[in-house]
CSV table of C-alpha atoms and ligand atoms in Angstrom, one decimal:
chain,number,residue,atom,x,y,z
A,1,UNK,CA,2.4,28.9,19.2
A,2,UNK,CA,5.4,26.5,18.1
A,3,UNK,CA,4.1,23.2,15.1
A,4,UNK,CA,6.5,21.1,14.3
A,5,UNK,CA,6.9,18.9,11.1
A,6,UNK,CA,8.0,15.9,10.5
A,7,UNK,CA,8.4,14.7,6.7
A,8,UNK,CA,10.6,12.3,5.4
A,9,UNK,CA,9.8,10.0,2.1
A,10,UNK,CA,8.7,11.8,-1.4
A,11,UNK,CA,4.5,11.9,-1.0
A,12,UNK,CA,5.7,13.6,2.1
A,13,UNK,CA,6.8,17.2,0.6
A,14,UNK,CA,4.0,17.6,-1.3
A,15,UNK,CA,2.2,18.0,1.7
A,16,UNK,CA,4.2,19.8,3.8
A,17,UNK,CA,5.0,23.1,1.5
A,18,UNK,CA,1.3,24.6,1.9
A,19,UNK,CA,1.2,24.0,5.3
A,20,UNK,CA,4.4,26.3,5.2
A,21,UNK,CA,2.9,28.7,2.9
A,22,UNK,CA,0.1,29.2,5.3
A,23,UNK,CA,1.7,28.9,8.6
A,24,UNK,CA,4.1,31.8,7.4
A,25,UNK,CA,1.7,34.0,6.5
A,26,UNK,CA,0.4,33.9,10.9
A,27,UNK,CA,3.2,35.7,12.5
A,28,UNK,CA,2.0,34.0,15.8
A,29,UNK,CA,3.5,30.6,14.5
A,30,UNK,CA,6.9,29.4,14.9
A,31,UNK,CA,7.2,26.6,11.9
A,32,UNK,CA,10.1,23.7,13.2
A,33,UNK,CA,10.0,20.9,10.2
A,34,UNK,CA,12.0,17.8,11.0
A,35,UNK,CA,13.0,15.7,7.3
A,36,UNK,CA,13.7,12.2,8.8
A,37,UNK,CA,15.9,11.6,5.2
A,38,UNK,CA,13.7,8.2,4.4
A,39,UNK,CA,14.2,9.3,1.3
A,40,UNK,CA,18.2,10.7,0.1
A,41,UNK,CA,18.5,11.2,-3.5
A,42,UNK,CA,18.8,14.8,-4.6
A,43,UNK,CA,15.9,13.4,-7.5
A,44,UNK,CA,13.4,11.6,-4.7
A,45,UNK,CA,14.1,15.9,-2.4
A,46,UNK,CA,15.8,18.3,-2.8
A,47,UNK,CA,14.4,18.9,-6.2
A,48,UNK,CA,11.2,18.5,-4.4
A,49,UNK,CA,12.7,21.3,-1.4
A,50,UNK,CA,13.1,23.1,-4.2
A,51,UNK,CA,10.8,23.3,-6.7
A,52,UNK,CA,8.2,23.8,-3.3
A,53,UNK,CA,10.4,26.2,-1.8
A,54,UNK,CA,10.5,24.3,1.4
A,55,UNK,CA,13.0,26.0,3.2
A,56,UNK,CA,15.9,24.2,4.4
A,57,UNK,CA,14.9,21.7,7.6
A,58,UNK,CA,16.1,22.6,10.8
A,59,UNK,CA,16.6,18.8,12.0
A,60,UNK,CA,17.6,16.7,9.4
A,61,UNK,CA,17.7,13.4,10.8
A,62,UNK,CA,19.9,11.2,8.6
A,63,UNK,CA,18.7,7.7,9.1
A,64,UNK,CA,18.4,6.0,4.9
A,65,UNK,CA,17.3,4.1,3.6
A,66,UNK,CA,16.5,0.1,5.8
A,67,UNK,CA,14.4,-3.1,7.1
A,68,UNK,CA,10.6,-1.2,8.5
A,69,UNK,CA,11.8,-1.8,11.5
A,70,UNK,CA,15.8,-0.6,10.8
A,71,UNK,CA,13.2,2.5,9.9
A,72,UNK,CA,11.2,2.8,11.6
A,73,UNK,CA,13.4,2.2,15.0
A,74,UNK,CA,16.9,4.9,13.6
A,75,UNK,CA,13.6,8.1,13.2
A,76,UNK,CA,12.0,7.2,16.5
A,77,UNK,CA,16.1,7.7,17.8
A,78,UNK,CA,17.0,10.2,16.4
A,79,UNK,CA,13.9,12.0,17.0
A,80,UNK,CA,12.7,12.0,20.2
A,81,UNK,CA,15.3,14.1,21.9
A,82,UNK,CA,14.5,17.0,19.1
A,83,UNK,CA,10.9,16.9,20.0
A,84,UNK,CA,11.8,17.6,23.2
A,85,UNK,CA,14.9,20.1,22.5
A,86,UNK,CA,11.2,22.0,21.0
A,87,UNK,CA,8.7,20.8,23.0
A,88,UNK,CA,5.7,22.0,20.9
A,89,UNK,CA,2.7,22.9,21.2
A,90,UNK,CA,1.6,20.8,18.3
A,91,UNK,CA,3.8,18.0,15.8
A,92,UNK,CA,1.8,17.3,12.6
A,93,UNK,CA,3.1,14.0,11.2
A,94,UNK,CA,1.4,13.4,7.1
A,95,UNK,CA,0.3,11.3,4.7
A,96,UNK,CA,1.1,7.1,5.4
A,97,UNK,CA,5.6,6.4,5.8
A,98,UNK,CA,7.0,4.7,8.1
A,99,UNK,CA,7.4,8.5,9.6
A,100,UNK,CA,4.9,9.5,10.2
A,101,UNK,CA,4.3,6.1,12.1
A,102,UNK,CA,8.0,6.7,14.2
A,103,UNK,CA,7.5,10.8,14.3
A,104,UNK,CA,3.2,10.4,15.5
A,105,UNK,CA,4.7,7.5,18.3
A,106,UNK,CA,7.7,9.5,19.9
A,107,UNK,CA,5.3,12.5,20.0
A,108,UNK,CA,2.3,10.2,22.4
A,109,UNK,CA,5.0,9.1,24.4
A,110,UNK,CA,6.6,12.4,25.4
A,111,UNK,CA,2.9,14.0,25.9
A,112,UNK,CA,3.3,16.2,22.9
A,113,UNK,CA,0.4,17.4,20.4
A,114,UNK,CA,0.0,15.0,17.1
A,115,UNK,CA,-1.8,16.1,14.7
A,116,UNK,CA,-2.1,14.3,11.6
A,117,UNK,CA,-2.9,15.2,7.8
A,118,UNK,CA,-4.8,13.4,5.5
A,119,UNK,CA,-6.1,11.1,8.1
A,120,UNK,CA,-9.0,8.6,7.2
A,121,UNK,CA,-8.0,6.8,4.0
A,122,UNK,CA,-7.7,2.9,3.8
A,123,UNK,CA,-6.9,0.9,1.7
A,124,UNK,CA,-9.0,-2.3,4.2
A,125,UNK,CA,-5.2,-4.2,3.0
A,126,UNK,CA,-3.2,-4.8,6.2
A,127,UNK,CA,-0.9,-6.2,3.7
A,128,UNK,CA,0.0,-2.2,2.8
A,129,UNK,CA,3.0,-1.8,4.9
A,130,UNK,CA,0.9,1.7,4.3
A,131,UNK,CA,-2.3,0.5,6.2
A,132,UNK,CA,-0.4,-0.1,9.5
A,133,UNK,CA,1.2,3.1,9.4
A,134,UNK,CA,-2.2,5.2,9.2
A,135,UNK,CA,-4.7,3.1,11.3
A,136,UNK,CA,-2.1,3.3,13.7
A,137,UNK,CA,-1.4,7.0,12.7
A,138,UNK,CA,-5.0,7.8,13.1
A,139,UNK,CA,-4.7,5.8,16.5
A,140,UNK,CA,-2.7,8.1,17.9
A,141,UNK,CA,-3.2,12.1,16.8
A,142,UNK,CA,-6.1,14.2,18.5
A,143,UNK,CA,-6.6,16.0,15.9
A,144,UNK,CA,-7.4,14.0,12.7
A,145,UNK,CA,-7.4,16.6,9.2
A,146,UNK,CA,-9.4,13.9,6.5
A,147,UNK,CA,-8.8,14.6,2.9
A,148,UNK,CA,-12.5,13.5,2.5
A,149,UNK,CA,-16.1,12.2,3.2
A,150,UNK,CA,-14.5,8.6,3.4
A,151,UNK,CA,-11.7,9.3,5.5
A,152,UNK,CA,-14.3,10.9,8.0
A,153,UNK,CA,-17.0,7.9,7.6
A,154,UNK,CA,-13.6,5.6,8.2
A,155,UNK,CA,-12.2,7.6,11.3
A,156,UNK,CA,-16.2,7.4,13.2
A,157,UNK,CA,-15.8,3.2,12.3
A,158,UNK,CA,-13.5,3.1,14.4
A,159,UNK,CA,-14.4,4.8,17.2
A,160,UNK,CA,-12.1,8.3,16.3
A,161,UNK,CA,-14.2,10.8,18.8
A,162,UNK,CA,-16.0,13.2,16.0
A,163,UNK,CA,-14.2,16.1,18.0
A,164,UNK,CA,-10.1,15.1,17.0
A,165,UNK,CA,-11.8,15.8,13.5
A,166,UNK,CA,-12.0,17.4,10.6
A,167,UNK,CA,-12.6,17.1,7.5
A,168,UNK,CA,-10.5,20.3,5.2
A,169,UNK,CA,-9.7,19.0,2.2
A,170,UNK,CA,-6.9,17.2,0.5
A,171,UNK,CA,-3.0,18.9,0.5
A,172,UNK,CA,-2.2,17.1,-2.4
A,173,UNK,CA,-4.8,19.7,-4.7
A,174,UNK,CA,-3.0,22.5,-2.1
A,175,UNK,CA,0.7,22.1,-4.3
A,176,UNK,CA,-1.4,21.1,-7.1
A,177,UNK,CA,-3.4,24.3,-7.3
A,178,UNK,CA,-0.6,26.7,-7.1
A,179,UNK,CA,2.1,25.4,-9.1
A,180,UNK,CA,0.2,24.8,-12.4
A,181,UNK,CA,0.6,27.5,-14.2
A,182,UNK,CA,4.4,26.7,-13.7
A,183,UNK,CA,3.9,23.5,-14.5
A,184,UNK,CA,2.6,24.3,-17.6
A,185,UNK,CA,5.1,26.6,-19.2
A,186,UNK,CA,7.5,23.8,-18.2
A,187,UNK,CA,6.4,22.5,-21.3
A,188,UNK,CA,8.6,18.5,-20.5
A,189,UNK,CA,7.2,16.4,-22.9
A,190,UNK,CA,8.8,19.1,-25.9
A,191,UNK,CA,11.7,19.0,-24.5
A,192,UNK,CA,11.3,15.3,-24.5
A,193,UNK,CA,10.0,15.3,-27.3
A,194,UNK,CA,6.6,12.9,-27.3
A,195,UNK,CA,4.2,16.4,-26.6
A,196,UNK,CA,1.5,17.6,-29.8
A,197,UNK,CA,0.8,13.8,-29.5
A,198,UNK,CA,-0.9,11.4,-26.9
A,199,UNK,CA,1.2,9.4,-24.3
A,200,UNK,CA,1.7,7.0,-21.2
A,201,UNK,CA,2.5,8.5,-18.6
A,202,UNK,CA,3.6,5.4,-15.9
A,203,UNK,CA,5.3,5.4,-12.9
A,204,UNK,CA,5.5,1.8,-11.0
A,205,UNK,CA,8.1,1.6,-7.2
A,206,UNK,CA,5.0,-0.7,-5.0
A,207,UNK,CA,6.4,-4.3,-3.2
A,208,UNK,CA,3.7,-5.5,-5.0
A,209,UNK,CA,4.9,-5.7,-8.3
A,210,UNK,CA,8.3,-4.4,-8.4
A,211,UNK,CA,10.2,-7.0,-6.0
A,212,UNK,CA,8.7,-10.1,-8.4
A,213,UNK,CA,10.5,-10.3,-11.0
A,214,UNK,CA,7.6,-12.2,-12.5
A,215,UNK,CA,5.9,-10.3,-12.4
A,216,UNK,CA,7.8,-6.8,-13.2
A,217,UNK,CA,8.8,-8.1,-16.1
A,218,UNK,CA,4.5,-9.2,-17.2
A,219,UNK,CA,4.4,-4.9,-16.2
A,220,UNK,CA,7.6,-4.1,-18.9
A,221,UNK,CA,6.3,-6.9,-21.6
A,222,UNK,CA,2.7,-5.1,-20.7
A,223,UNK,CA,4.1,-1.7,-21.2
A,224,UNK,CA,6.1,-2.2,-23.9
A,225,UNK,CA,3.6,-3.1,-26.4
A,226,UNK,CA,1.7,0.6,-25.0
A,227,UNK,CA,4.7,1.5,-26.3
A,228,UNK,CA,4.1,0.6,-30.0
A,229,UNK,CA,1.2,2.7,-30.0
A,230,UNK,CA,1.2,5.0,-27.1
A,231,UNK,CA,4.7,6.3,-26.1
A,232,UNK,CA,5.7,5.4,-22.2
A,233,UNK,CA,7.2,8.2,-20.6
A,234,UNK,CA,8.3,6.5,-17.0
A,235,UNK,CA,10.1,8.0,-14.0
A,236,UNK,CA,11.4,5.4,-12.4
A,237,UNK,CA,11.5,5.2,-9.1
A,238,UNK,CA,14.8,3.0,-7.1
A,239,UNK,CA,13.7,0.5,-5.9
A,240,UNK,CA,12.4,-0.3,-9.7
A,241,UNK,CA,14.9,1.6,-11.0
A,242,UNK,CA,18.0,-2.1,-8.4
A,243,UNK,CA,14.7,-4.0,-9.9
A,244,UNK,CA,14.8,-4.0,-13.6
A,245,UNK,CA,18.8,-3.8,-12.8
A,246,UNK,CA,18.9,-6.9,-11.2
A,247,UNK,CA,16.7,-8.9,-14.1
A,248,UNK,CA,19.1,-7.5,-16.9
A,249,UNK,CA,15.2,-5.4,-18.2
A,250,UNK,CA,15.2,-4.1,-21.6
A,251,UNK,CA,13.3,-2.0,-23.5
A,252,UNK,CA,11.9,-2.9,-26.8
A,253,UNK,CA,13.9,-1.5,-30.0
A,254,UNK,CA,12.4,1.4,-31.7
A,255,UNK,CA,9.7,1.9,-29.2
A,256,UNK,CA,9.1,5.4,-27.1
A,257,UNK,CA,9.4,3.8,-24.3
A,258,UNK,CA,11.4,6.2,-22.0
A,259,UNK,CA,12.8,5.4,-18.6
A,260,UNK,CA,13.9,7.8,-16.4
A,261,UNK,CA,15.1,9.3,-13.2
A,262,UNK,CA,13.1,10.4,-11.2
A,263,UNK,CA,11.8,13.7,-12.3
A,264,UNK,CA,10.9,16.5,-10.1
A,265,UNK,CA,7.5,18.0,-9.0
A,266,UNK,CA,7.0,20.6,-11.4
A,267,UNK,CA,8.4,18.6,-14.5
A,268,UNK,CA,6.3,15.5,-13.1
A,269,UNK,CA,2.7,17.9,-12.8
A,270,UNK,CA,3.3,18.8,-16.9
A,271,UNK,CA,3.7,15.8,-17.9
A,272,UNK,CA,1.2,14.6,-16.2
A,273,UNK,CA,-1.3,17.3,-16.9
A,274,UNK,CA,-0.1,16.4,-20.8
A,275,UNK,CA,-1.3,12.3,-20.6
A,276,UNK,CA,-3.9,10.8,-22.3
A,277,UNK,CA,-3.1,8.4,-19.6
A,278,UNK,CA,-1.2,7.9,-16.2
A,279,UNK,CA,-0.7,3.9,-15.6
A,280,UNK,CA,1.0,3.5,-12.1
A,281,UNK,CA,0.6,2.8,-8.1
A,282,UNK,CA,1.4,5.9,-6.8
A,283,UNK,CA,-1.2,7.5,-3.9
A,284,UNK,CA,-0.8,11.2,-5.4
A,285,UNK,CA,-1.4,10.5,-8.6
A,286,UNK,CA,-4.8,8.5,-8.0
A,287,UNK,CA,-5.7,12.2,-7.3
A,288,UNK,CA,-4.3,14.3,-8.7
A,289,UNK,CA,-5.1,12.7,-11.9
A,290,UNK,CA,-8.8,12.9,-10.7
A,291,UNK,CA,-7.9,16.3,-10.0
A,292,UNK,CA,-6.4,17.6,-13.6
A,293,UNK,CA,-9.2,14.8,-14.9
A,294,UNK,CA,-7.2,12.9,-17.2
A,295,UNK,CA,-7.7,9.2,-17.0
A,296,UNK,CA,-5.6,6.3,-14.9
A,297,UNK,CA,-5.3,3.5,-13.9
A,298,UNK,CA,-4.4,1.7,-10.2
A,299,UNK,CA,-2.1,-1.3,-10.6
A,300,UNK,CA,-3.7,-1.8,-7.0
A,301,UNK,CA,-6.1,-4.6,-6.4
A,302,UNK,CA,-7.1,-1.5,-4.3
A,303,UNK,CA,-7.5,2.1,-3.5
A,304,UNK,CA,-7.2,4.3,0.9
A,305,UNK,CA,-8.8,5.9,-2.1
A,306,UNK,CA,-11.6,5.8,-3.7
A,307,UNK,CA,-13.1,8.9,-4.1
A,308,UNK,CA,-11.0,9.0,-7.2
A,309,UNK,CA,-12.5,6.0,-8.4
A,310,UNK,CA,-16.3,6.7,-7.7
A,311,UNK,CA,-16.2,10.7,-9.0
A,312,UNK,CA,-12.8,10.4,-11.2
A,313,UNK,CA,-10.7,9.2,-13.0
A,314,UNK,CA,-9.5,6.0,-11.7
A,315,UNK,CA,-9.9,2.9,-11.9
A,316,UNK,CA,-7.7,-0.8,-11.0
A,317,UNK,CA,-6.7,-2.6,-12.7
A,318,UNK,CA,-4.9,-6.2,-12.4
A,319,UNK,CA,-1.5,-5.8,-12.5
A,320,UNK,CA,-2.0,-9.1,-15.6
A,321,UNK,CA,-1.4,-8.5,-19.9
A,322,UNK,CA,-4.9,-8.8,-20.7
A,323,UNK,CA,-6.0,-6.0,-18.5
A,324,UNK,CA,-3.7,-2.6,-18.7
A,325,UNK,CA,-4.3,-4.0,-21.8
A,326,UNK,CA,-8.1,-4.2,-22.5
A,327,UNK,CA,-8.0,-1.3,-19.6
A,328,UNK,CA,-6.1,1.2,-21.4
A,329,UNK,CA,-8.2,0.9,-24.5
A,330,UNK,CA,-11.2,1.8,-22.6
A,331,UNK,CA,-9.9,5.2,-20.6
A,332,UNK,CA,-7.9,6.1,-24.1
A,333,UNK,CA,-11.8,6.2,-25.8
A,334,UNK,CA,-13.5,7.5,-22.5
A,335,UNK,CA,-14.4,11.2,-23.5
A,336,UNK,CA,-14.6,11.9,-20.3
A,337,UNK,CA,-12.0,14.7,-19.4
A,338,UNK,CA,-13.6,17.8,-17.2
A,339,UNK,CA,-12.5,17.7,-14.0
A,340,UNK,CA,-15.0,17.3,-10.9
A,341,UNK,CA,-14.7,19.1,-8.7
A,342,UNK,CA,-15.2,17.0,-5.2
A,343,UNK,CA,-15.7,18.7,-2.1
A,344,UNK,CA,-12.8,21.0,-0.6
A,345,UNK,CA,-10.5,19.1,-3.5
A,346,UNK,CA,-10.0,23.6,-3.6
A,347,UNK,CA,-6.8,24.4,-2.6
A,348,UNK,CA,-7.5,25.7,0.4
A,349,UNK,CA,-6.9,22.8,2.7
A,350,UNK,CA,-4.1,23.9,4.6
A,351,UNK,CA,-5.7,27.4,5.6
A,352,UNK,CA,-8.2,24.7,7.3
A,353,UNK,CA,-5.3,23.4,9.2
A,354,UNK,CA,-3.9,26.4,10.2
A,355,UNK,CA,-7.4,28.1,11.4
A,356,UNK,CA,-8.3,25.2,13.2
A,357,UNK,CA,-4.5,25.0,15.4
A,358,UNK,CA,-5.1,28.6,16.1
A,359,UNK,CA,-8.8,27.8,17.2
A,360,UNK,CA,-10.1,30.3,14.2
A,361,UNK,CA,-12.5,27.4,13.0
A,362,UNK,CA,-14.2,24.0,13.1
A,363,UNK,CA,-14.9,21.5,10.1
A,364,UNK,CA,-16.7,19.0,12.1
A,365,UNK,CA,-18.5,16.7,9.8
A,366,UNK,CA,-22.2,16.7,11.6
B,401,UD1,C1,8.5,5.0,0.5
B,401,UD1,C2,6.9,5.5,0.8
B,401,UD1,C3,6.0,4.6,0.4
B,401,UD1,C4,5.5,6.4,-0.8
B,401,UD1,C5,7.1,6.0,-1.4
B,401,UD1,C6,7.5,6.8,-2.1
B,401,UD1,C7,6.9,3.3,3.8
B,401,UD1,C8,5.7,2.6,4.1
B,401,UD1,N1,6.7,3.9,2.2
B,401,UD1,O1,8.5,3.7,0.7
B,401,UD1,O2,4.6,4.7,0.8
B,401,UD1,O3,4.8,5.5,-1.9
B,401,UD1,O4,8.4,6.0,0.1
B,401,UD1,O5,8.2,6.7,-2.8
B,401,UD1,O6,7.0,3.9,4.3
B,401,UD1,N2,16.0,5.0,-2.3
B,401,UD1,C9,16.7,5.1,-2.8
B,401,UD1,N3,17.0,6.6,-3.4
B,401,UD1,C10,16.7,7.4,-1.8
B,401,UD1,C11,14.7,6.4,-1.4
B,401,UD1,C12,14.9,5.5,-1.4
B,401,UD1,O7,17.7,4.6,-3.6
B,401,UD1,O8,15.6,8.7,-1.9
B,401,UD1,C13,15.8,3.3,-2.4
B,401,UD1,C14,16.2,2.4,-1.2
B,401,UD1,O9,16.9,1.4,-1.6
B,401,UD1,C15,15.7,1.9,-0.6
B,401,UD1,C16,13.9,1.7,-1.7
B,401,UD1,O10,14.7,3.2,-2.5
B,401,UD1,O11,16.1,0.6,-0.1
B,401,UD1,C17,13.0,1.5,-0.5
B,401,UD1,O12,12.7,2.8,-0.7
B,401,UD1,P1,12.6,3.6,1.2
B,401,UD1,O13,11.5,3.9,1.7
B,401,UD1,O14,12.3,2.4,2.4
B,401,UD1,O15,10.5,3.0,0.4
B,401,UD1,P2,9.5,3.0,-0.6
B,401,UD1,O16,9.5,2.5,-2.1
B,401,UD1,O17,10.7,4.2,-1.1
């Protein structure tokens, strides 16, 4: 059996790694990897392949950055001959980025079967490009691997036949479980001089938060206020870095406000695990903090991962100074830190995916 995985952006790489390992344990499976090149910086891509033990991709499409149309079109154009040449039994696509929907479209039109890892998540916010990517990818997929029961419910409500759906669990948690012992040894907080006392770990990169200068300024000034009492560790996404540079914003003097380049996976996990609070607009961090029991403020009006709010440590907060400072104080006072177990967030999602692909088991939800 030939499997072909297509990845392109940073959050895809954590989802690919467990599939690489599970496929390698099956002698009859040949697993090819295509990197679209949507993310290309060493610290957005290469460091993740190294930390996660993913082999060099069999193909790199080198598409780089561009408008949504340009990026999606270039991936489609360059992936088509690769897909035809590989003639895979199944194309695996991950998450909700432009690489995901572009590869799914090409594969479906060529008549190759598509499996979507992390299917069924919905924010119901059509202004997010990721929501469009999720809905279209799920509509094209022959096999849909959902991380949680709400994902299955969303897909059934959209009329996707139940026999295509499998509740395999959360593949991000596979990677977290596998690498947590190594992440603890990294001791990143000590290296940054913020260990031994509470600190906040921050990431922000969504266009809604960083593209409008007045919103970004309010967020940065709010973090500046917070940093007077709680050191802030903020690895900055390239999109955000460019906007901060354009604005000429500088961290308040004397405050413990560390603006870093994007950090590798192990360092990120090490910092999140030790944090008193995470403030983010990332999808993956909402899940990781829930698993680790670390309070999380998600600066967004909606989430496609509601289970992290209902079962986990996540709360949604407006991109406003008062709302963020109040929610931060509340989250810090709330001492509940033990991780609550979520169904099938147990480190075995990739194993279940391989079992389904090879016809050994089924995780349909009745
Ligand atoms: C993409 C995903 C988003 C995901 C995020 C994680 C889509 C629609 N969005 O958004 O869901 O949460 O990745 O990072 O696919 N850039 C670099 N170097 C890089 C990559 C990007 O400098 O290696 C800069 C470029 O200026 C680029 C900008 O970042 O224009 C945005 O990159 P892009 O891949 O278009 O989208 P992300 O914002 O990263």
